[in-house]
mmCIF file of C-alpha atoms in Angstrom:
data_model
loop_
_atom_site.group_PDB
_atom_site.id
_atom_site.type_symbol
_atom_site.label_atom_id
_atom_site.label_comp_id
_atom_site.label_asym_id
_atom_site.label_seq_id
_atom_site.Cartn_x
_atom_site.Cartn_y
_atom_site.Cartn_z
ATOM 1 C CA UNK A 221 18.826 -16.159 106.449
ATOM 2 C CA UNK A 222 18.426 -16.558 102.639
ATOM 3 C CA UNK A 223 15.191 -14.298 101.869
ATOM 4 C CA UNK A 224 13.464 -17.575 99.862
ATOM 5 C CA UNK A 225 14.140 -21.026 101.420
ATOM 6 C CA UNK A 226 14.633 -23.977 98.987
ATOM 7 C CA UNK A 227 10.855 -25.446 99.551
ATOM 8 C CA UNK A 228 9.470 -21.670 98.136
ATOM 9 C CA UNK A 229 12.051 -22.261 95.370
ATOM 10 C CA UNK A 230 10.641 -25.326 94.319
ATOM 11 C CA UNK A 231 7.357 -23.938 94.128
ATOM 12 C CA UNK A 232 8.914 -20.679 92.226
ATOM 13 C CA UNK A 233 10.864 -22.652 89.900
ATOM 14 C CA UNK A 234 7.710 -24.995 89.181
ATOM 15 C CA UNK A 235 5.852 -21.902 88.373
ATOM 16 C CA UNK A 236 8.469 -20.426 86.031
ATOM 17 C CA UNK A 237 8.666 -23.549 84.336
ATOM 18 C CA UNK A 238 5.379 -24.355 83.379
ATOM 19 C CA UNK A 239 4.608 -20.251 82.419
ATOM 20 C CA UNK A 240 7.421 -18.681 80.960
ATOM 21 C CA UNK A 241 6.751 -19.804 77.684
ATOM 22 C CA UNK A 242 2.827 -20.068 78.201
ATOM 23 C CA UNK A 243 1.299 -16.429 76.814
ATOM 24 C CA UNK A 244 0.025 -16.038 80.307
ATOM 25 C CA UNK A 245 2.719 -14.382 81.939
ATOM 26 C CA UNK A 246 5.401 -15.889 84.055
ATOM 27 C CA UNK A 247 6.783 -12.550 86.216
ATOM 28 C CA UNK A 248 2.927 -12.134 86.894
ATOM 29 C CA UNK A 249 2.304 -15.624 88.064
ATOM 30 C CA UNK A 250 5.971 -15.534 90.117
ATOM 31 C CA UNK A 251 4.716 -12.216 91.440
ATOM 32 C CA UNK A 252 1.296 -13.838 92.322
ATOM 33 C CA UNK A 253 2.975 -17.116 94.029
ATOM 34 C CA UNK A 254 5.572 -14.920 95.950
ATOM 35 C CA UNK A 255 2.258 -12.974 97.354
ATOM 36 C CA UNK A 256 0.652 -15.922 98.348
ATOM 37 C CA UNK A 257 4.090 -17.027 99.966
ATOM 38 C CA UNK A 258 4.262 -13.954 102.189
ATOM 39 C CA UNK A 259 7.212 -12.961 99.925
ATOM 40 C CA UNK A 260 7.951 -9.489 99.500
ATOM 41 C CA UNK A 261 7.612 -8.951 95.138
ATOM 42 C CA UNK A 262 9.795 -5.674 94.814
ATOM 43 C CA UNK A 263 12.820 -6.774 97.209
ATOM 44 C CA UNK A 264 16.069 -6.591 95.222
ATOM 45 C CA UNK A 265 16.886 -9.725 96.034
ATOM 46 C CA UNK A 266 13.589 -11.271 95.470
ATOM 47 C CA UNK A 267 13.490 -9.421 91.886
ATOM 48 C CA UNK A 268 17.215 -10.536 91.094
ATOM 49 C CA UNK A 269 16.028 -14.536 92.336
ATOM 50 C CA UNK A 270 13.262 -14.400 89.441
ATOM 51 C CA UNK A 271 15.193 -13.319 86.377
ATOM 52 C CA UNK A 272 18.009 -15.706 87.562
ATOM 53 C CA UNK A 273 15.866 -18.877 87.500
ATOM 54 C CA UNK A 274 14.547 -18.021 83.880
ATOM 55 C CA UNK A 275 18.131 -19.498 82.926
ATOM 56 C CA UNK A 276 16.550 -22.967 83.406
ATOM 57 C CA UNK A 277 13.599 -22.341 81.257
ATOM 58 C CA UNK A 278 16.381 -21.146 78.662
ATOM 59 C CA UNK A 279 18.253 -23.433 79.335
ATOM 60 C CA UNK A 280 15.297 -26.029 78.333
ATOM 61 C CA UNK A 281 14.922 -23.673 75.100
ATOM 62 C CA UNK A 282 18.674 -24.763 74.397
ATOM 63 C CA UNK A 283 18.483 -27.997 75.061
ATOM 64 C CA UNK A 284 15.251 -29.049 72.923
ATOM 65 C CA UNK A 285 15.779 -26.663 69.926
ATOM 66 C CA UNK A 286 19.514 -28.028 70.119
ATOM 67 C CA UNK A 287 19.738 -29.167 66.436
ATOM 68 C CA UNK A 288 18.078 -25.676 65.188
ATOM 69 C CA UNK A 289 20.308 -23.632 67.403
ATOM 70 C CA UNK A 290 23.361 -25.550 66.087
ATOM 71 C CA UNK A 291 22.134 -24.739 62.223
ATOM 72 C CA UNK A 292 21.179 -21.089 62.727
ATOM 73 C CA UNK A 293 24.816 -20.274 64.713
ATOM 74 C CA UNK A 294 26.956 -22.433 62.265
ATOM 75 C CA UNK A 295 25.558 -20.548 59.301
ATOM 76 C CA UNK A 296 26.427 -17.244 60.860
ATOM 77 C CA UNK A 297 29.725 -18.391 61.629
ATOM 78 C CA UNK A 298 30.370 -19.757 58.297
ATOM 79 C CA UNK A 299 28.525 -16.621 57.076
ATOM 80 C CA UNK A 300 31.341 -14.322 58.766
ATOM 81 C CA UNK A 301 34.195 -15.509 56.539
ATOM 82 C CA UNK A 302 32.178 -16.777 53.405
ATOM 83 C CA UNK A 303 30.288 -14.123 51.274
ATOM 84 C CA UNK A 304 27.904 -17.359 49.549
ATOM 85 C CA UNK A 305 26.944 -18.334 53.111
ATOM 86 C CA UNK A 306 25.475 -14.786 53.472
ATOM 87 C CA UNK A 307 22.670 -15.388 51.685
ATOM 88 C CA UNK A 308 21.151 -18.130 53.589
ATOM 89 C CA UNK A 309 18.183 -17.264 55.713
ATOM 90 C CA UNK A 310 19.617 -19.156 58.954
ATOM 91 C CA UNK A 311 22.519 -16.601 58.834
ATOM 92 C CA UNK A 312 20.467 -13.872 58.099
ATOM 93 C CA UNK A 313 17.490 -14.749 61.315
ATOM 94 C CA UNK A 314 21.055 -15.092 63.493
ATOM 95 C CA UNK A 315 21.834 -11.293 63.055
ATOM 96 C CA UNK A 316 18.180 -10.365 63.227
ATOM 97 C CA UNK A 317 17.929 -12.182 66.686
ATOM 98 C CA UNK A 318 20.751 -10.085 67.771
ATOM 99 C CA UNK A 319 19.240 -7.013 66.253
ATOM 100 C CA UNK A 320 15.907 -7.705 67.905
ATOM 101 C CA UNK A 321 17.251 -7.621 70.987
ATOM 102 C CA UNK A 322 18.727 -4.635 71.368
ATOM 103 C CA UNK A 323 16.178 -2.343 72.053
ATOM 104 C CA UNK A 324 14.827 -4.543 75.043
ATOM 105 C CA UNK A 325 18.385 -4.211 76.703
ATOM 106 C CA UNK A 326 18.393 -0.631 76.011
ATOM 107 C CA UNK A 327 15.178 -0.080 77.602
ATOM 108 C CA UNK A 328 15.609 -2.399 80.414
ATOM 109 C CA UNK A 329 18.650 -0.713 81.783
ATOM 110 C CA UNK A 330 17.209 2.502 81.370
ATOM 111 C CA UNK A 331 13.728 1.878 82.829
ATOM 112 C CA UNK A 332 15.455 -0.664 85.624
ATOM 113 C CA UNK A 333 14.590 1.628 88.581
ATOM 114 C CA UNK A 334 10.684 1.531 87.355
ATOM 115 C CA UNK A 335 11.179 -2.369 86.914
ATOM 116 C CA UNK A 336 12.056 -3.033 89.821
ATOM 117 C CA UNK A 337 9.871 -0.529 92.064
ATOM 118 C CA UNK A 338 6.335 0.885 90.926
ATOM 119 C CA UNK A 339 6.116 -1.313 88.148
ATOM 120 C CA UNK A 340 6.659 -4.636 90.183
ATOM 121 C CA UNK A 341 3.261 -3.685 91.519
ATOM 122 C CA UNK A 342 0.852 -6.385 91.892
ATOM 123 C CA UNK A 343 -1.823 -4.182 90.657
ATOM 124 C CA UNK A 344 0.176 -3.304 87.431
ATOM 125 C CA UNK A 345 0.084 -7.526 87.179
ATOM 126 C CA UNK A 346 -3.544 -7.605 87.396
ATOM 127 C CA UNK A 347 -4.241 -4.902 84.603
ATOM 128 C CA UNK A 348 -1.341 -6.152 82.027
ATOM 129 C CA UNK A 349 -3.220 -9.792 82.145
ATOM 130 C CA UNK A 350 -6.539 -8.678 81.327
ATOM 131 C CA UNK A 351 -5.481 -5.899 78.986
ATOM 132 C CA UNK A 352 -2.870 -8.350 77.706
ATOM 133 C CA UNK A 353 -5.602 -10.781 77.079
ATOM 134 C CA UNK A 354 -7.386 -8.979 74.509
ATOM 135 C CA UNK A 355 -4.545 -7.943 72.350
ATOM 136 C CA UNK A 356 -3.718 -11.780 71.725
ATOM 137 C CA UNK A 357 -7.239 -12.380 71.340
ATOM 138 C CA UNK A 358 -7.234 -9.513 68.560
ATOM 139 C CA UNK A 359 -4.102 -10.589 66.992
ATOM 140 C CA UNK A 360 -5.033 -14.290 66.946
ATOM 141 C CA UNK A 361 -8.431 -13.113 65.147
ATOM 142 C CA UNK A 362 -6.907 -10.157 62.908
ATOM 143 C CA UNK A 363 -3.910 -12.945 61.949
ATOM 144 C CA UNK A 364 -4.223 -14.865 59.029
ATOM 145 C CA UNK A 365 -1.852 -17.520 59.593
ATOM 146 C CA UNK A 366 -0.620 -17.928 56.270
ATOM 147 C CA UNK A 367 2.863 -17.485 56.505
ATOM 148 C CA UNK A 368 5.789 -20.041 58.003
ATOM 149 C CA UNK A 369 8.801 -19.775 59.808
ATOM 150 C CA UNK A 370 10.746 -19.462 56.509
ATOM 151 C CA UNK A 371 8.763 -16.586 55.244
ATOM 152 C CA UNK A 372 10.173 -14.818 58.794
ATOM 153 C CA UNK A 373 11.862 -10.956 57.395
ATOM 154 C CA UNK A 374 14.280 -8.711 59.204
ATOM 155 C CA UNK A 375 11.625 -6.514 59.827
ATOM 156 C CA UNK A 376 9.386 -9.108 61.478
ATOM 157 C CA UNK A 377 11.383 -10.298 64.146
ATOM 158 C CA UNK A 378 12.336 -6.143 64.815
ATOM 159 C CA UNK A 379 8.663 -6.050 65.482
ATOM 160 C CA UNK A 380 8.403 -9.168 67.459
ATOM 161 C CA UNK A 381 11.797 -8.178 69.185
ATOM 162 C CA UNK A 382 10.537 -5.060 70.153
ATOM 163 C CA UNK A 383 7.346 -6.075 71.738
ATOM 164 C CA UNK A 384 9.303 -7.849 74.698
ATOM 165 C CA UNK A 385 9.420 -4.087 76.091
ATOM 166 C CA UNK A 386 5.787 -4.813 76.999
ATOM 167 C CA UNK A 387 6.212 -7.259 78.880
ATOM 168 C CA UNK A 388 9.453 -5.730 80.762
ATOM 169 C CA UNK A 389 7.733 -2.971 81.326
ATOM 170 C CA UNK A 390 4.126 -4.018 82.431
ATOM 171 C CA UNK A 391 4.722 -7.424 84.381
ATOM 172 C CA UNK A 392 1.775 -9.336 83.273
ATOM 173 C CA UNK A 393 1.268 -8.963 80.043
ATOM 174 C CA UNK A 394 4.171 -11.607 78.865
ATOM 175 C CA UNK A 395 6.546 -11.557 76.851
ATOM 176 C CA UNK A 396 5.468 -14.982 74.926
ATOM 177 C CA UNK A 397 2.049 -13.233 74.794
ATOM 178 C CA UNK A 398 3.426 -9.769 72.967
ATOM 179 C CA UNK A 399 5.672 -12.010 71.042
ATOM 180 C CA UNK A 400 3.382 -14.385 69.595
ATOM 181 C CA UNK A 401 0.534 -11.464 69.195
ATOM 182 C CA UNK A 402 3.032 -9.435 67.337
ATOM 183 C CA UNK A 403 3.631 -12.295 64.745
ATOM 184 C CA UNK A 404 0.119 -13.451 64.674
ATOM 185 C CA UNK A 405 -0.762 -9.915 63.345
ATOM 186 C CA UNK A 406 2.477 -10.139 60.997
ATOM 187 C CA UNK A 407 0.155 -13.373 59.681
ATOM 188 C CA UNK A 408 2.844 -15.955 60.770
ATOM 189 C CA UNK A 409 0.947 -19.154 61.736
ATOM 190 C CA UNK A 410 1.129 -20.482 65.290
ATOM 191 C CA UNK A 411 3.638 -22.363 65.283
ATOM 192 C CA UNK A 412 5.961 -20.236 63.374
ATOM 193 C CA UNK A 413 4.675 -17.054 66.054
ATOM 194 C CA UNK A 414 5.533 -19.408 68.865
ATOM 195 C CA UNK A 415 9.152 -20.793 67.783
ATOM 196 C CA UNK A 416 10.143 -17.248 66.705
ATOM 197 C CA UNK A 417 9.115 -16.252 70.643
ATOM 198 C CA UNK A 418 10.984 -18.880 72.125
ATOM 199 C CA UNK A 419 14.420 -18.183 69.830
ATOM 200 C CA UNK A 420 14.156 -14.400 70.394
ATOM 201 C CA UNK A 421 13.538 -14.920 74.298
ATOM 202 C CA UNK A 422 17.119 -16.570 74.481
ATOM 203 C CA UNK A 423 19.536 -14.117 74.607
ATOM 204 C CA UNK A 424 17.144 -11.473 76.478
ATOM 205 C CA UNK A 425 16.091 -13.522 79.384
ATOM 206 C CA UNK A 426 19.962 -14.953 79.163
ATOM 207 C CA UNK A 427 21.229 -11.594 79.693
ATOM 208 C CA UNK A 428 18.386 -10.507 82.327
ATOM 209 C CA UNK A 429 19.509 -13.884 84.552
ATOM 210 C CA UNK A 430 23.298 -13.371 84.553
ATOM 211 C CA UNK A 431 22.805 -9.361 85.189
ATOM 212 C CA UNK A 432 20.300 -9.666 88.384
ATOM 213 C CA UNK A 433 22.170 -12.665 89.384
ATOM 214 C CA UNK A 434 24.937 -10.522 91.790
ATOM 215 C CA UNK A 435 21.590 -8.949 93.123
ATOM 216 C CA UNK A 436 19.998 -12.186 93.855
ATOM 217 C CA UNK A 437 22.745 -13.565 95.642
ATOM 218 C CA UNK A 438 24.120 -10.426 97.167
ATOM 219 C CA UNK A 439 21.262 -9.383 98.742
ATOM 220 C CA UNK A 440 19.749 -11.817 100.645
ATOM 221 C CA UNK A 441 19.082 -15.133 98.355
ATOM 222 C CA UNK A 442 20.962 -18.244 99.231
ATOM 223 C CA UNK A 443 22.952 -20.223 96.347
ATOM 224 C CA UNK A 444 21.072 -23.104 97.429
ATOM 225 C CA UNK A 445 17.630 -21.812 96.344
ATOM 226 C CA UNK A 446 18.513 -20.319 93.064
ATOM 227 C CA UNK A 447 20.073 -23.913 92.246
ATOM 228 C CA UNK A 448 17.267 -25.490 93.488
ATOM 229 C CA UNK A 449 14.705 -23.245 91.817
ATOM 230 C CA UNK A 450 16.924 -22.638 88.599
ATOM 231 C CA UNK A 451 16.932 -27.059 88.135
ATOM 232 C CA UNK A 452 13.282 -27.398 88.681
ATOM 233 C CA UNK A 453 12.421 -24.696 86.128
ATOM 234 C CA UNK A 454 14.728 -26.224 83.361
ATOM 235 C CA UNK A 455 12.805 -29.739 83.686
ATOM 236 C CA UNK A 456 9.126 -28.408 84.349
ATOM 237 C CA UNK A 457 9.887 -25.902 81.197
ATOM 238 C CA UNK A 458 11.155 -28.205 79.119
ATOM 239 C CA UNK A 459 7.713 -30.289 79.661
ATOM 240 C CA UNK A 460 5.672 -27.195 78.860
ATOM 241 C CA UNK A 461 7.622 -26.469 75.788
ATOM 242 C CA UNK A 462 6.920 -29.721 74.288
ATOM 243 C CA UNK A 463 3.444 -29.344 75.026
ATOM 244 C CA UNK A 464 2.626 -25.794 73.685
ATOM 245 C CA UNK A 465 3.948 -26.646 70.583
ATOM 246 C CA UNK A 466 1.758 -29.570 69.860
ATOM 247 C CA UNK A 467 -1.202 -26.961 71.490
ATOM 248 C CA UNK A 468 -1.012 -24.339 69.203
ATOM 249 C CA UNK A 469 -0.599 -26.409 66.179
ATOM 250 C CA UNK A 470 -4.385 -27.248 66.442
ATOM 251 C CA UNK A 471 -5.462 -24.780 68.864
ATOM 252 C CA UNK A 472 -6.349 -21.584 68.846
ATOM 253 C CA UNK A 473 -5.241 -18.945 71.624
ATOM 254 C CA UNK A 474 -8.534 -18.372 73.168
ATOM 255 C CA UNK A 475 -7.707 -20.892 76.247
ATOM 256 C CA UNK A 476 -5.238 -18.449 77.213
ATOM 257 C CA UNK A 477 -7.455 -15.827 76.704
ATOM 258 C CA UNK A 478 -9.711 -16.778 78.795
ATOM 259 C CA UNK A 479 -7.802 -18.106 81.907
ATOM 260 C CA UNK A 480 -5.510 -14.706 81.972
ATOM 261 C CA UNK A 481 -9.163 -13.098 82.300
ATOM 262 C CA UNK A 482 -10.023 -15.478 84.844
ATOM 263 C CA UNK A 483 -6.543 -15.019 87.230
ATOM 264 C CA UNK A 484 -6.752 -11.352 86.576
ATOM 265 C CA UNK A 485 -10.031 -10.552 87.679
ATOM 266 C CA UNK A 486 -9.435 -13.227 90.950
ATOM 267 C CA UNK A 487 -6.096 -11.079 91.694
ATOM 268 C CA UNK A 488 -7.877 -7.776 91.594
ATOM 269 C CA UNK A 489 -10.235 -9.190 94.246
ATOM 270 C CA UNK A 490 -7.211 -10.728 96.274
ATOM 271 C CA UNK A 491 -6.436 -7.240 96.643
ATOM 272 C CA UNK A 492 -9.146 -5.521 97.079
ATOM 273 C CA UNK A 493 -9.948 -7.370 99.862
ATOM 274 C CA UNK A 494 -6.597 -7.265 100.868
ATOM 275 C CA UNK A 495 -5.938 -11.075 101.407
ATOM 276 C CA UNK A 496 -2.736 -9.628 98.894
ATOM 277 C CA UNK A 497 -0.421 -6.957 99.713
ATOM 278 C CA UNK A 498 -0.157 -5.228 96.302
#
């Protein structure tokens, strides 16, 4: 019997959608939702079935920042054989993207055992989203928003690259929320912080999915659910992607702030009472 029937992968794949992109945490609130659902949070299997349907909120990433992905990977092809093509900043951010990501796939193969057992610890959720919560409120108050996505450097999105670690390594913190903190305190403006999360999030979470996807299925998760729950995060992310962008373009992060306080401090007393196995 598949360890997550399709009805919890519904559920799972709603919850990916609407917070993998949301600076709120989506492994914490897929952690949180598996607890609830009696599922066990550091099974292989279990661990493998929520980094595979993060594909679908990529794949929503893909599909609505088509026209930009198209411009930034045609410049760097063109930029391969044509020296003049160099010097464009969509070929340049290409092989910055790549850079940035390096040092999240070093770490995460390296640290995977600790991933995948202490650190999947409910109560390592509950501290990253409060502690979590005040470095974005910092950043968004230290930030002064002055620079745009075309003022991004090399050694910007190295900085924003590298704060994914956080996230990979304290579940609960977020990887949108380290990313966009990081640029806020780099003084991009919101928007510019939040597209430079979702375009550096692509080939990480992309690579996390198709690695822990012979876990998922090989130990104990049915093909069924991971299509089911991979679909229904591609359409509810896709929603949510549209929205934040229109959010943070007049808003400031302090909502977030506040309701990562809020499920934080509620999942500490889940466990402490033990209504939550940790």
């Amino acid at each position: 019997m598949s360890a997550i029937s399709v009805g919890q992968a519904v559920v799972l794949g709603v919850v990916e959608g609407v917070t993998e992109f949301l600076p709120v945490s989506s492994t914490g609130h897929l952690k949180i939702a598996e607890g609830l659902m009696d599922i066990p949070v550091d099974d292989k299997s279990v661990v493998g079935f929520s980094a595979v349907i993060q594909v679908g909120a990529i794949a929503a990433v893909l599909v609505y920042f088509f026209k930009d992905i198209k411009r930034i990977v045609s410049a760097w092809f063109r930029g391969l054989t044509n020296r003049e093509e160099r010097y464009h900043h969509d070929y340049k951010f290409a092989w910055w993207v790549i850079a940035a990501t390096i040092p999240i796939v070093l770490v995460g193969l390296a640290a995977k055992p600790l991933i995948d057992g202490p650190l999947a610890s409910l109560w390592v959720v509950a501290g990253s989203l409060i502690v979590g919560s005040g470095v974005m409120w910092c950043a968004d108050q230290m930030g002064r928003h002055k620079r745009g996505e075309d003022d991004t450097s090399f050694k910007d999105a190295m900085w924003v690259g590298c704060s994914q670690i956080l996230a990979l390594l304290f579940p609960g913190f977020s990887r949108s929320g380290a990313t966009m903190s990081t640029a806020l305190v780099l003084d991009l403006d919101r928007v510019a912080a939040t597209r430079l999360s979702f375009f550096l999030g692509i080939p990480a979470l992309t690579g996390a999915g198709i690695y822990e996807l012979k876990d998922a299925l090989g130990a104990g998760v049915g093909a069924a659910p991971l299509a089911v729950g991979t679909l229904v995060s591609f359409i509810v992310a896709y929603a949510s992607i549209a929205w934040l962008l229109k959010f943070v373009a007049k808003h400031s992060f302090n909502a977030f702030v506040i309701y990562r306080i809020i499920i934080g401090l509620g999942l500490i007393g889940l466990l402490t009472t033990g209504a939550l196995n940790a």
